[in-house]
Structures are given as C-alpha cells and as structure tokens.
Coordinates of C-alpha atoms and ligand atoms in Angstrom, one line a residue:
M184 CA -2.9 -15.8 -2.7
G185 CA 0.1 -15.5 -0.4
R186 CA 0.9 -12.8 2.2
L187 CA 2.1 -9.4 1.1
I188 CA 4.4 -7.3 3.4
V189 CA 5.0 -3.8 2.1
G190 CA 7.5 -1.3 3.6
N191 CA 6.5 2.4 3.1
W192 CA 9.6 4.5 3.9
K193 CA 7.7 7.7 3.3
M194 CA 10.0 10.7 3.0
N195 CA 12.9 8.9 4.7
G196 CA 16.2 7.6 3.2
M197 CA 19.0 9.6 1.6
R198 CA 20.6 7.5 -1.1
Q199 CA 23.4 6.1 1.0
E200 CA 21.1 5.4 3.9
S201 CA 18.7 3.6 1.5
R202 CA 21.4 1.4 0.2
R203 CA 22.5 0.6 3.7
W204 CA 18.9 -0.4 4.8
L205 CA 18.4 -2.5 1.7
G206 CA 21.8 -4.3 2.2
A207 CA 20.8 -5.1 5.8
L208 CA 17.4 -6.4 4.6
K209 CA 18.8 -8.5 1.9
A210 CA 21.1 -10.1 4.4
R211 CA 18.2 -10.9 6.7
L212 CA 15.9 -12.1 3.9
A213 CA 18.4 -13.9 1.7
D214 CA 16.1 -16.8 1.1
P215 CA 12.5 -16.5 0.0
V216 CA 10.0 -16.6 2.8
P217 CA 7.5 -19.3 1.8
G218 CA 4.2 -17.8 0.8
V219 CA 5.3 -14.2 1.4
E220 CA 6.1 -11.4 -1.0
V221 CA 8.1 -8.5 0.4
V222 CA 8.0 -5.1 -1.2
I223 CA 10.0 -2.0 -0.4
C224 CA 8.7 1.5 -1.3
P225 CA 11.6 4.0 -1.0
P226 CA 11.4 7.7 -2.0
F227 CA 11.6 8.4 -5.8
T228 CA 15.2 9.5 -5.5
S229 CA 16.3 6.1 -4.2
L230 CA 14.3 4.0 -6.7
A231 CA 17.0 3.5 -9.3
D232 CA 19.6 2.7 -6.6
A233 CA 17.1 0.3 -5.0
A234 CA 16.4 -1.5 -8.2
E235 CA 20.1 -2.1 -8.6
E236 CA 20.5 -3.2 -5.0
L237 CA 17.5 -5.6 -5.1
R238 CA 18.3 -7.2 -8.4
G239 CA 18.5 -11.0 -7.9
S240 CA 17.0 -10.7 -4.4
V241 CA 13.6 -11.9 -3.3
L242 CA 12.6 -8.4 -2.5
Q243 CA 10.3 -6.4 -4.8
L244 CA 10.3 -2.7 -5.5
G245 CA 7.4 -0.3 -5.2
A246 CA 6.7 3.5 -5.3
Q247 CA 4.8 5.7 -2.9
D248 CA 2.7 7.6 -5.6
T249 CA 2.3 8.2 -9.3
H250 CA 0.8 10.8 -11.5
W251 CA -2.1 9.7 -13.6
E252 CA -0.9 11.0 -17.0
S253 CA 1.9 9.2 -18.9
R254 CA 3.8 12.3 -19.8
G255 CA 3.5 16.1 -20.3
A256 CA 3.5 19.5 -18.5
Y257 CA 3.1 18.3 -15.0
T258 CA 6.1 19.9 -13.2
G259 CA 7.4 17.8 -10.3
S260 CA 5.4 14.7 -11.2
I261 CA 6.5 11.1 -12.0
S262 CA 4.4 8.9 -14.3
A263 CA 3.5 5.2 -13.9
E264 CA 5.5 4.6 -17.1
M265 CA 8.6 6.0 -15.4
L266 CA 8.1 3.9 -12.3
A267 CA 7.7 0.8 -14.5
E268 CA 10.9 1.7 -16.4
V269 CA 12.9 2.0 -13.2
G270 CA 11.8 -1.5 -12.1
C271 CA 8.8 -0.9 -9.8
R272 CA 6.1 -3.6 -9.6
Y273 CA 3.9 -2.0 -6.9
V274 CA 2.6 1.6 -6.3
I275 CA 0.9 2.9 -3.1
I276 CA -2.1 4.9 -4.1
G277 CA -4.3 7.3 -2.1
H278 CA -2.3 7.1 1.2
S279 CA -4.0 9.3 3.8
E280 CA -0.9 11.5 4.0
R281 CA -1.2 12.4 0.3
R282 CA -4.9 12.9 0.6
R283 CA -4.2 15.3 3.6
Y284 CA -1.1 17.2 2.6
D285 CA -1.4 17.0 -1.2
A286 CA -5.2 17.5 -1.5
E287 CA -5.6 14.2 -3.2
T288 CA -9.3 13.6 -3.9
D289 CA -11.1 10.2 -4.6
E290 CA -11.3 11.3 -8.3
I291 CA -7.5 11.7 -8.4
V292 CA -7.1 8.4 -6.7
A293 CA -9.3 6.7 -9.3
R294 CA -7.2 8.1 -12.1
K295 CA -4.0 7.0 -10.5
L296 CA -5.3 3.4 -10.2
Q297 CA -6.1 3.4 -13.9
A298 CA -2.5 4.8 -14.6
C299 CA -1.1 1.8 -12.8
W300 CA -3.1 -0.7 -14.7
R301 CA -2.3 1.0 -18.0
V302 CA 1.4 -0.1 -17.5
G303 CA 0.9 -3.3 -15.6
L304 CA 1.8 -2.0 -12.1
H305 CA 0.0 -3.4 -9.1
P306 CA -1.6 -0.6 -7.1
I307 CA -2.1 -0.7 -3.3
L308 CA -5.2 1.4 -2.7
C309 CA -5.2 2.9 0.8
V310 CA -8.5 3.7 2.6
G311 CA -9.2 4.6 6.2
E312 CA -11.4 6.7 8.5
S313 CA -10.3 9.6 10.6
T314 CA -10.9 9.8 14.4
P315 CA -14.0 12.1 14.1
E316 CA -15.5 9.7 11.5
R317 CA -14.8 6.8 13.7
K318 CA -16.4 8.5 16.8
A319 CA -19.4 9.4 14.7
G320 CA -19.9 5.7 13.8
M321 CA -19.1 6.5 10.1
T322 CA -16.3 3.9 9.6
V323 CA -18.2 1.5 7.4
R324 CA -19.8 4.2 5.2
R325 CA -16.5 6.0 4.8
L326 CA -14.6 2.9 3.8
G327 CA -17.3 1.9 1.4
A328 CA -17.4 5.3 -0.2
Q329 CA -13.6 5.5 -0.6
V330 CA -13.5 2.0 -2.3
R331 CA -16.5 2.8 -4.5
L332 CA -15.2 6.2 -5.7
A333 CA -11.7 4.9 -6.3
L334 CA -12.9 2.1 -8.5
C335 CA -16.0 3.5 -10.2
D336 CA -15.0 7.0 -11.1
P337 CA -17.2 8.1 -13.9
L338 CA -14.4 10.0 -15.6
T339 CA -12.1 7.0 -15.9
H340 CA -14.4 4.2 -17.0
G341 CA -11.4 1.9 -17.3
P342 CA -11.5 -1.8 -16.6
V343 CA -10.5 -3.1 -13.2
P344 CA -8.1 -6.1 -13.2
V345 CA -9.2 -7.3 -9.8
A346 CA -6.4 -9.8 -9.3
S347 CA -3.8 -7.1 -9.5
L348 CA -5.5 -4.9 -6.9
T349 CA -4.5 -4.7 -3.2
V350 CA -6.5 -2.6 -0.8
A351 CA -5.0 -1.6 2.5
Y352 CA -7.2 -0.6 5.5
E353 CA -5.3 2.2 7.2
P354 CA -7.3 3.9 10.0
I355 CA -5.9 7.4 10.1
W356 CA -5.8 7.4 13.8
A357 CA -3.5 4.4 13.8
I358 CA -0.9 5.7 11.4
G359 CA 2.4 6.7 13.1
T360 CA 0.7 7.0 16.4
G361 CA 1.8 3.7 18.1
L362 CA -2.0 3.1 18.6
A363 CA -2.5 0.2 16.3
A364 CA -6.1 -1.0 15.7
A365 CA -7.3 -4.0 17.6
P366 CA -7.5 -7.1 15.5
V367 CA -11.3 -6.9 15.8
D368 CA -11.3 -3.4 14.4
C369 CA -9.1 -4.6 11.6
A370 CA -11.5 -7.4 10.9
Q371 CA -14.5 -5.0 10.8
G372 CA -12.7 -2.5 8.5
L373 CA -11.7 -5.3 6.1
E374 CA -15.2 -6.7 6.2
A375 CA -16.6 -3.2 5.1
I376 CA -14.1 -3.1 2.3
S377 CA -14.9 -6.6 1.2
A378 CA -18.6 -5.9 1.3
E379 CA -18.2 -3.0 -1.1
L380 CA -16.0 -5.0 -3.4
K381 CA -18.7 -7.7 -3.5
R382 CA -21.4 -5.1 -4.2
L383 CA -19.3 -3.8 -7.1
W384 CA -18.1 -7.0 -8.7
G385 CA -19.7 -10.0 -7.0
A386 CA -18.4 -12.4 -4.5
E387 CA -15.9 -14.4 -6.6
A388 CA -14.0 -11.4 -7.9
A389 CA -14.0 -9.8 -4.5
T390 CA -12.1 -12.7 -3.0
R391 CA -9.3 -12.2 -5.5
V392 CA -8.4 -8.7 -4.0
A393 CA -5.7 -8.9 -1.4
L394 CA -6.6 -7.0 1.8
L395 CA -3.9 -5.6 4.0
Y396 CA -3.8 -3.8 7.4
G397 CA -1.6 -0.7 8.0
G398 CA -1.2 1.6 11.0
S399 CA 1.6 1.1 13.7
V400 CA 2.3 -2.5 12.7
T401 CA 5.3 -3.9 14.6
A402 CA 6.9 -7.3 14.9
A403 CA 5.2 -7.6 18.2
N404 CA 1.6 -7.0 17.0
C405 CA 1.6 -8.1 13.4
K406 CA 0.3 -11.7 13.9
G407 CA -3.0 -10.6 15.3
F408 CA -3.9 -8.8 12.1
W409 CA -3.5 -12.0 10.1
T410 CA -5.1 -14.4 12.5
E411 CA -8.0 -12.7 14.2
G412 CA -7.9 -9.5 11.9
G413 CA -8.2 -11.5 8.6
A414 CA -5.7 -9.4 6.7
S415 CA -3.5 -11.1 4.1
G416 CA -0.6 -8.9 4.9
A417 CA 0.6 -5.5 6.2
L418 CA 1.6 -2.0 5.0
V419 CA 4.3 -1.0 7.4
G420 CA 5.6 2.6 7.8
G421 CA 7.8 3.3 10.8
A422 CA 8.9 -0.2 11.4
S423 CA 10.0 -0.6 7.8
L424 CA 12.9 1.8 8.5
D425 CA 14.5 -0.7 10.9
P426 CA 15.7 -3.7 8.8
E427 CA 15.6 -5.9 11.8
A428 CA 12.0 -5.1 12.8
F429 CA 10.8 -5.2 9.2
S430 CA 12.5 -8.6 8.4
A431 CA 11.0 -10.0 11.6
I432 CA 7.5 -9.0 10.3
A433 CA 8.2 -10.6 7.0
L434 CA 9.4 -13.8 8.7
A435 CA 6.4 -13.8 11.1
A436 CA 4.1 -13.7 8.0
G437 CA 5.7 -16.9 6.7
K438 CA 4.7 -18.6 9.9
V439 CA 1.1 -17.8 9.8
A440 CA -0.6 -20.1 7.3
R441 CA -3.1 -18.8 4.9
Ligands
PGA691 P1 3.1 3.4 10.4 O1 2.6 3.9 8.9 O2 3.4 1.9 10.4 O3 4.3 4.3 10.7 O4 1.9 3.7 11.3 C1 1.8 3.1 8.1 C2 1.5 3.8 6.8 O5 1.4 5.0 6.8 O6 1.4 3.1 5.8

C-alpha cells in the first residue's frame, strides 16, 4: 500500500479557477511521485472539466459526496453511478461538515459507502471527535462507534471490500482551524480506528485499510503524521487550494518511505 494524498476543495473553485489550479498542479506533478497516489476532489460543477484536464496525468479524480440511491426522485442529489460516469475514482464520505450542515447520520454514511462499492468507487470514510467529546475523554469511543456504525449498518448488510476502503481520522477541532493534531494524537486516533476494524474483520483485513490524517495539514507539518503519526497519507482541505503547497505535500509524501 502506497501513500494517498487527497485534496478536498470543499465549496471552492469556479470552473475557470478549477482549470487554472489543475493546470498548475499538473505542471508541478508532471511525473509520478513514486509510491504516492494524488487525488483531487473538486465541487460537482467542476468534475467534468477536471476529468478532461486530468486525462493522461498522474492525478486521480474524486468527489466530495454521493447519494446512496442510483437514480430517482432525489432533487439536488448526485449518484455514485453519475460520479463513476464522469471519471471519479474516489469519493469522500461522511465528512464532518456534511454531518454538521447536512444532518448526515451514521446510517446515511453507511448507505453511501455501499453505494460507492456498488459501482467500484473507492470511498474515503471520515471520522473524528468534536472538542467537547475530546475534553470528556470520549475520543476512542466516538471513533470506534463511527467506524462500526458506518460499516455494520443493519439496513445495508452489504459486503465490505476492505482493500478499497480508506478511513480518514479528522478531528473536528483541527479542521480549518490551523490547529493540527500533534502526531501523537494522530497516532492515538488511528490506533482507535484500527482497533475497531480489527474487532470487525480481524487483524489481517484491518491492515489492508488505508488510514489518513486530515485537519490543518500543511507542507510544513505533513511529515510528522506519516512518521510518528502512523498515517499512510493525508486529507488536505485549505492547503489543497494552493497548487504549490499541495504539490509540496505530495512530493514530501514520496520522500517518507512506507
Ligand atoms: P483543512 O480541511 O485541511 O482545511 O483543515 C481538512 C478537511 O476538512 O478535510
């Protein structure tokens, strides 16, 4: 398993801007970074342009969300089938901003994971504790519950292709705040996630799940999450909007052996 660096643009990037950022990224990452896969997740409106822009490059395309059904009367939604058709390979699922602003529950997250697997997309499941949960010493329990409920929803009952699952530990207090977790906190969070995966599927299967860290990752702090923190990659928000900073993170990942 190599390293995975994912850029989450969130609700940023008008079409022209998106093309400009992708052009700058392609210029900086013209050659494959050994052992590193780089994924860009623009807003839905830029996906088709991005697919065109990234064709033939080493960069992969991802989306920031999907609906769980394949088609039907779901006004305003986009299905996993549509994302696959436009050229996505990855989908971010259960980001804390969606859980918070779009009332996304663990049950919905579970269904969305199944939708990704239905069409062969690789989901990146986001889990993370809030500040009050952290202060109350509930981090391990919270992460375990989010992982368990996302992967064992009684309504879905679908199979879990572990090798195509990525889980990102994103402490809510670290997202967009500039207050990244310390590598030791990252290691503890990933350990809690990994322990839950082992309980669910056993040790061997759990090792096949890629674990990322996300939350105020920059070119200056990224290394610690992979060395001391034990993450196999990063989910990058703010810094992914700057092609120079984001490519520096991807290049740094290539220098930290796995
Ligand atoms: P940030 O966002 O890097 O801006 O903290 C990370 C994320 O939300 O995935």
